[in-house]
C-alpha cells in the first residue's frame, strides 16, 4: 500500500527508526572492526616475540640511541665498544634484553671478547 502524504507522523516515526537502525549497525561494525584489529595486532606481536618472550620492536625502542645506532649499522665492533663503555651491570641488562627479544643471537663462542668471523 502507498503511504499517503497525510500520514507524516508515520513517515517521521519510520525515518527515526531507520536512522536509529543505521546508527546501531554503524556502531556494531566499528566495534567488530576494532576488536578484529586488536586481535590482529596481538597476533603480530606474538609472532614477533623473541626467545625470551620480549618484543624486539619494543626493546629496540627502549635502547639508548648509541645502541640503536649499532643495530642500525649492524656493526658488531661498535656494539662491543658501546657495551664495554657502559657500567657492567647496565650493559648486562641491555644485552639480556637484546638476547631475550631476538635482536641479538649469541653464537656458540660469544663471550663478549670475540671479533666477528672473517668474511669469505
GROMACS .gro file of C-alpha atoms in nm:
model
  120
    1UNK     CA    1   0.000   0.000   0.000
    2UNK     CA    2   0.116   0.350  -0.079
    3UNK     CA    3   0.168   0.579   0.217
    4UNK     CA    4  -0.024   0.898   0.170
    5UNK     CA    5   0.109   1.242   0.243
    6UNK     CA    6  -0.143   1.264   0.527
    7UNK     CA    7   0.048   1.010   0.736
    8UNK     CA    8   0.351   1.230   0.804
    9UNK     CA    9   0.357   1.101   1.161
   10UNK     CA   10   0.409   0.752   1.026
   11UNK     CA   11   0.691   0.868   0.795
   12UNK     CA   12   0.858   1.062   1.078
   13UNK     CA   13   0.848   0.756   1.301
   14UNK     CA   14   0.974   0.536   1.018
   15UNK     CA   15   1.266   0.772   0.945
   16UNK     CA   16   1.357   0.794   1.314
   17UNK     CA   17   1.362   0.415   1.344
   18UNK     CA   18   1.561   0.386   1.021
   19UNK     CA   19   1.820   0.636   1.147
   20UNK     CA   20   1.843   0.453   1.480
   21UNK     CA   21   1.886   0.120   1.298
   22UNK     CA   22   2.161   0.261   1.074
   23UNK     CA   23   2.333   0.405   1.380
   24UNK     CA   24   2.325   0.066   1.557
   25UNK     CA   25   2.468  -0.107   1.251
   26UNK     CA   26   2.747   0.151   1.215
   27UNK     CA   27   2.832   0.126   1.588
   28UNK     CA   28   2.837  -0.255   1.575
   29UNK     CA   29   3.054  -0.251   1.261
   30UNK     CA   30   3.303  -0.020   1.433
   31UNK     CA   31   3.308  -0.241   1.745
   32UNK     CA   32   3.372  -0.552   1.534
   33UNK     CA   33   3.643  -0.377   1.331
   34UNK     CA   34   3.815  -0.251   1.647
   35UNK     CA   35   3.802  -0.598   1.803
   36UNK     CA   36   3.942  -0.760   1.489
   37UNK     CA   37   4.223  -0.504   1.465
   38UNK     CA   38   4.315  -0.566   1.830
   39UNK     CA   39   4.326  -0.942   1.764
   40UNK     CA   40   4.545  -0.894   1.455
   41UNK     CA   41   4.784  -0.665   1.645
   42UNK     CA   42   4.806  -0.919   1.930
   43UNK     CA   43   4.881  -1.200   1.683
   44UNK     CA   44   5.150  -0.992   1.509
   45UNK     CA   45   5.308  -0.906   1.842
   46UNK     CA   46   5.301  -1.273   1.943
   47UNK     CA   47   5.480  -1.366   1.620
   48UNK     CA   48   5.749  -1.103   1.686
   49UNK     CA   49   5.833  -1.222   2.037
   50UNK     CA   50   6.189  -1.338   2.079
   51UNK     CA   51   6.314  -1.650   2.257
   52UNK     CA   52   6.290  -1.478   2.597
   53UNK     CA   53   5.935  -1.357   2.537
   54UNK     CA   54   6.024  -0.992   2.467
   55UNK     CA   55   5.911  -0.793   2.164
   56UNK     CA   56   6.219  -0.688   1.962
   57UNK     CA   57   6.046  -0.374   1.839
   58UNK     CA   58   5.971  -0.260   2.195
   59UNK     CA   59   6.322  -0.348   2.316
   60UNK     CA   60   6.479  -0.162   2.022
   61UNK     CA   61   6.274   0.149   2.101
   62UNK     CA   62   6.389   0.132   2.468
   63UNK     CA   63   6.759   0.105   2.379
   64UNK     CA   64   6.983   0.407   2.428
   65UNK     CA   65   7.049   0.586   2.095
   66UNK     CA   66   7.411   0.466   2.078
   67UNK     CA   67   7.296   0.102   2.097
   68UNK     CA   68   7.025   0.166   1.837
   69UNK     CA   69   7.296   0.301   1.606
   70UNK     CA   70   7.493  -0.023   1.650
   71UNK     CA   71   7.194  -0.232   1.544
   72UNK     CA   72   7.106   0.006   1.260
   73UNK     CA   73   7.458  -0.018   1.116
   74UNK     CA   74   7.496  -0.388   1.207
   75UNK     CA   75   7.841  -0.306   1.340
   76UNK     CA   76   7.942  -0.570   1.597
   77UNK     CA   77   8.267  -0.390   1.681
   78UNK     CA   78   8.081  -0.069   1.760
   79UNK     CA   79   7.830  -0.269   1.967
   80UNK     CA   80   8.116  -0.420   2.171
   81UNK     CA   81   8.270  -0.075   2.221
   82UNK     CA   82   7.942   0.078   2.338
   83UNK     CA   83   7.871  -0.210   2.576
   84UNK     CA   84   8.222  -0.203   2.727
   85UNK     CA   85   8.193   0.175   2.777
   86UNK     CA   86   7.878   0.122   2.989
   87UNK     CA   87   7.869   0.018   3.351
   88UNK     CA   88   7.891  -0.364   3.356
   89UNK     CA   89   7.551  -0.415   3.519
   90UNK     CA   90   7.381  -0.174   3.279
   91UNK     CA   91   7.545  -0.340   2.977
   92UNK     CA   92   7.436  -0.681   3.107
   93UNK     CA   93   7.074  -0.566   3.137
   94UNK     CA   94   7.068  -0.430   2.781
   95UNK     CA   95   7.243  -0.737   2.640
   96UNK     CA   96   6.998  -0.970   2.816
   97UNK     CA   97   6.702  -0.774   2.678
   98UNK     CA   98   6.853  -0.789   2.328
   99UNK     CA   99   6.904  -1.166   2.356
  100UNK     CA  100   6.558  -1.229   2.506
  101UNK     CA  101   6.395  -1.030   2.225
  102UNK     CA  102   6.596  -1.195   1.950
  103UNK     CA  103   6.769  -0.871   1.847
  104UNK     CA  104   7.100  -1.038   1.932
  105UNK     CA  105   7.154  -1.409   1.877
  106UNK     CA  106   7.469  -1.518   2.057
  107UNK     CA  107   7.689  -1.759   1.868
  108UNK     CA  108   7.850  -2.068   2.021
  109UNK     CA  109   8.168  -1.875   2.102
  110UNK     CA  110   8.011  -1.542   2.210
  111UNK     CA  111   8.171  -1.435   2.534
  112UNK     CA  112   8.185  -1.065   2.450
  113UNK     CA  113   8.556  -1.056   2.355
  114UNK     CA  114   8.546  -1.237   2.020
  115UNK     CA  115   8.563  -1.049   1.696
  116UNK     CA  116   8.317  -1.142   1.420
  117UNK     CA  117   8.434  -1.426   1.196
  118UNK     CA  118   8.616  -1.307   0.883
  119UNK     CA  119   8.405  -1.292   0.569
  120UNK     CA  120   8.492  -1.533   0.294
   0.00000   0.00000   0.00000
